[in-house]
Amino acid sequence: METLLSLTVGVLVAAAVYLMLQRDLLRFLFGLTLISNAANLLIFTSGQLTSGRPPLVPQGAKAPLPGVANALPQALVLTAVVIGFGLFAFSLVLTLRAYTDLGTLKTDDMRVAEPREEEQDA
Amino acid sequence: MIWILVFPLMIPFLTAVFSFLYRERDLGRWIAVGGSALAVLAAVALMKQVLSDDVVAGQMGEWAAPFGITLVADRLSAIMVLLTAISGLAVSLYATAEIDQTLERLGFHTILQILLGGVTGAFLTGDLFNLYVWFEVMLIASFGLLILGGERRQIDGAVKYVTLNLVSTVLFLSGIGLLYGVTGTLNMADLRGAVAASDRQGVLTVISVFFLIAFSMKAAAFPLFSWLPASYHTPTFVVSAIFAGLLTKVGVYSLMRIFTLIFDSEDSFFQDVLIWVAVLTMITGVLGALAQTEVRRILSYQIISSIGFLLLGLAIGTPLALAGAIFYLMHNIIVKVLLFLVAGVMERLSGGSDLRFTGGLYKSAPLLAVLFLIPAFSLAGFPPFSGFWAKVLLVKATLDVQAWVVAGVALAVGLLTIYSMTTIWAEAFWKAHPDDREPVLDDLGPDKVGMLTPIVLLCGLSLILGFFPQPFITLAEQAAAQLLDPTAYLAAVLGETAQ
């Protein structure tokens, strides 16, 4: 299972890097979503997987039995997912705004803040 | 005991809430100023405590380390928290004059306070995942400040800032995940022992590269700096000032913390990489500055150049070099905030921030000229200004390890910095205004007090740092000693049992 998830992470990162190297903001954004999900899967996998043994405390006991799944990576992933969602929503709105204000999604043409030499003098 | 660690964090967030409630009225902005002043007091109290106890640590929710989240302040953290609070007070004062009601209604002061809270949290936390969360708090607040106002330039700058910062965040997060997988802990003090004891050193070296790249990107080190000059000149001047003073320094602080506390290897590979990264950062920064004609873009490249000096201190890693880097941090945060605030006044007076369309300020506003010269000389490293002592320490440390080329480059970069500061001086202050205008400080009208008070205060601080450097150098040396020998830090966080 770990191998399968590791491969998935690899494929996701590869696809994300491919998308992020495109000169189009929207594709970059999709790449970013993919790579942040890859990072979440990575945390999940590196915390080691234990199937079928939820970390529950049996009635009357004070601690879960030994050998249960580690819940901490899942808590970390949950935090990261929530933060990632917020950031993605922001970036999406920013992209939309960039498209309406700057009239393009091609990153090469986004030169308002850093105009080329000849445009600067004009 | 714990409260003294919590106050510097609670105050900005409470201030954020109240300034949001009253954002429609004048009261909102004064709540922000008052809150920032309280934050300075809390930071001073923390500093006092740290000076007497060496390291102050508190376990949140009484969950013992390494299971709970630890807040911990050693000397470096306390210095950074204090500098954050001082810069916060300066910019919220300046903001009362620069920021108009439209931006205030959109919650400008609130977002600024959240940013300050996030930065403070990053300096105080003793938990790696918690550091990530504070980075995110800081990041989302900085996004808000960057685009507030919504001009085309801002949107364009924000696109680059947001996308590249998110990439570095993903790297940081992946590094945390992998490190947890190998060591099974996230507490930074606990990680030190776990990393040293691990038998998978090869994997750990790879993981440390994740952190190196992620934090270098946040710190705007060569070659990962392109987001900084693309965006820092686009928002309002207060926002530029607080970004310039603090955000990249959080990256440098994290590098210092992680690579002295957790990955404290004698590995010369890292030193070599970091030294050349530092040298190239210094050079590209200063050369970039020379090519620009807009005040804020010149200053943005100067930020990159000074990040090079900070990284140099970390790369050399001797007690003197680290002390130099920490003193440079104190000097640089104050001076950078100051220069951007002065740039704001310059722009307001002469009607533009491109140097080709300004001029005549020396004749018509001599006070502003003095207020510009103090940080400019300081940045360039003239004695007896604060930058001089910082550079003396760093260059001396470089010579001590016989890195002659590096020392030569550092001195040459200093010279070029002087040249680039003189460009601003000659163009904005000396030459006559192209439209024959003679702007005077009274043109600022009622904003004059709000804009000049923080500038004068920070100038005073910078001068104190320059004329009476000894206590601050001693403090920096103590902070460096704590970084290099974290016994007290480990004992404070993990308690006696772990010893």
XYZ file of C-alpha atoms in Angstrom, chain B residues 99-299:
201
model
C -3.995 54.805 4.579
C -7.244 56.385 3.467
C -10.707 55.536 4.712
C -11.548 53.218 1.828
C -8.705 50.875 2.723
C -9.481 51.193 6.433
C -13.055 50.079 5.812
C -11.715 47.062 3.951
C -9.925 46.138 7.164
C -6.379 47.339 6.540
C -5.409 47.607 10.215
C -6.925 44.216 10.982
C -4.909 42.425 8.316
C -1.759 44.270 9.384
C -2.207 43.123 12.981
C -2.805 39.533 11.852
C 0.412 39.732 9.863
C 2.280 40.938 12.954
C 0.707 38.140 15.006
C 1.749 35.548 12.432
C 5.326 36.822 12.351
C 5.526 36.829 16.163
C 4.138 33.295 16.277
C 6.793 32.077 13.857
C 9.476 33.511 16.147
C 8.023 31.985 19.307
C 6.993 28.504 18.332
C 9.018 25.448 19.250
C 7.097 23.072 17.030
C 7.822 22.519 13.368
C 4.261 22.020 12.179
C 3.161 24.996 14.229
C 5.839 27.015 12.440
C 4.165 26.021 9.177
C 0.813 27.240 10.491
C 2.288 30.606 11.518
C 3.896 30.886 8.110
C 0.461 30.431 6.579
C -1.121 33.030 8.864
C 1.609 35.440 7.854
C 1.303 34.516 4.190
C -2.447 34.932 3.853
C -2.304 38.258 5.696
C 0.492 39.431 3.419
C -1.595 38.457 0.363
C -4.406 40.593 1.702
C -2.183 43.599 2.328
C -0.532 43.244 -1.047
C -3.725 43.419 -3.090
C -5.711 45.798 -0.886
C -6.606 48.675 -3.153
C -6.679 46.480 -6.233
C -4.619 48.529 -8.701
C -3.435 46.735 -11.825
C 0.198 46.926 -10.677
C -0.721 45.335 -7.373
C -2.595 42.462 -8.995
C 0.336 41.837 -11.306
C 2.839 41.874 -8.430
C 0.577 39.709 -6.282
C 0.318 37.002 -8.946
C 4.063 36.453 -8.768
C 4.292 36.829 -5.006
C 1.423 34.448 -4.304
C 2.341 31.709 -6.739
C 6.028 31.493 -5.844
C 5.382 31.684 -2.110
C 2.855 28.873 -2.370
C 5.446 26.705 -4.094
C 7.865 27.219 -1.230
C 5.078 26.443 1.243
C 4.470 23.084 -0.426
C 8.181 22.283 -0.165
C 8.189 23.222 3.503
C 5.156 21.038 4.175
C 6.653 18.063 2.322
C 9.835 18.468 4.335
C 7.854 18.366 7.569
C 5.972 15.243 6.474
C 9.129 13.390 5.536
C 10.963 14.467 8.676
C 8.071 13.233 10.789
C 8.127 9.948 8.901
C 11.805 9.434 9.720
C 11.945 10.724 13.286
C 8.381 10.481 14.606
C 8.397 13.867 16.296
C 7.729 17.489 15.379
C 8.986 19.254 18.475
C 12.106 21.140 17.423
C 14.044 20.425 20.612
C 13.082 16.763 20.477
C 13.985 16.642 16.787
C 17.569 17.577 17.584
C 18.115 14.377 19.523
C 16.050 12.272 17.123
C 17.947 13.522 14.069
C 21.335 12.992 15.701
C 20.379 9.479 16.804
C 18.827 8.407 13.518
C 20.599 5.799 11.408
C 19.128 7.217 8.189
C 21.419 10.209 7.789
C 21.268 10.079 3.988
C 17.504 10.563 3.949
C 17.820 13.310 6.558
C 20.273 15.216 4.364
C 17.755 15.099 1.508
C 15.018 16.306 3.856
C 17.169 19.170 5.077
C 17.497 20.300 1.460
C 13.693 20.659 1.359
C 13.927 23.085 4.275
C 16.930 24.847 2.786
C 15.110 25.528 -0.490
C 11.784 26.406 1.114
C 13.248 28.919 3.571
C 15.720 30.341 1.054
C 12.757 31.068 -1.153
C 10.978 32.855 1.703
C 14.176 34.720 2.481
C 14.597 35.717 -1.197
C 18.049 34.191 -1.555
C 19.740 33.676 -4.911
C 18.410 32.230 -7.225
C 14.910 32.125 -5.715
C 14.318 35.828 -5.203
C 12.432 36.865 -8.332
C 9.078 37.247 -6.538
C 10.449 40.007 -4.305
C 11.403 42.738 -6.780
C 8.283 41.846 -8.762
C 5.926 42.730 -5.954
C 7.423 44.816 -3.142
C 7.100 48.124 -4.970
C 3.427 47.714 -5.806
C 1.412 48.068 -2.556
C 1.122 51.096 -0.290
C 4.341 52.325 1.322
C 3.490 51.079 4.827
C 2.928 47.621 3.454
C 6.210 47.712 1.555
C 7.925 48.857 4.742
C 6.630 46.073 6.971
C 7.240 43.446 4.268
C 10.777 44.727 3.762
C 11.488 44.788 7.467
C 10.069 41.471 8.535
C 8.934 38.905 6.001
C 12.206 37.866 4.425
C 13.763 37.919 7.891
C 11.328 35.246 9.044
C 12.850 33.033 6.359
C 16.353 33.849 7.586
C 15.329 33.254 11.210
C 13.885 29.844 10.291
C 17.075 28.919 8.472
C 19.095 29.951 11.510
C 16.862 27.975 13.842
C 16.556 24.803 11.764
C 20.203 24.644 10.743
C 21.584 25.238 14.217
C 19.024 23.354 16.303
C 17.845 20.437 14.178
C 20.392 19.839 11.407
C 23.481 20.738 13.362
C 25.868 18.707 11.263
C 29.517 19.449 10.692
C 28.759 18.793 7.044
C 30.973 21.061 4.987
C 28.770 20.519 1.921
C 26.099 22.754 3.411
C 28.551 25.418 4.397
C 29.967 25.528 0.880
C 26.547 25.737 -0.739
C 25.305 28.365 1.689
C 28.427 30.538 1.409
C 28.127 30.734 -2.371
C 24.386 31.276 -2.183
C 25.119 34.134 0.222
C 27.789 35.651 -2.007
C 25.633 35.449 -5.131
C 22.652 36.875 -3.238
C 24.724 39.884 -2.146
C 26.024 40.494 -5.653
C 22.783 40.044 -7.606
C 20.936 42.170 -5.076
C 23.247 45.124 -5.309
C 23.660 44.904 -9.098
C 19.883 44.752 -9.459
C 19.610 47.865 -7.321
C 22.022 49.740 -9.583
C 19.911 49.007 -12.648
C 16.703 50.510 -11.257
C 15.378 54.048 -11.348
C 12.399 53.722 -9.023
C 13.095 54.266 -5.326
C 11.178 51.260 -4.044
C 12.618 48.936 -6.654
C 16.141 50.038 -5.705
C 15.341 49.381 -2.055
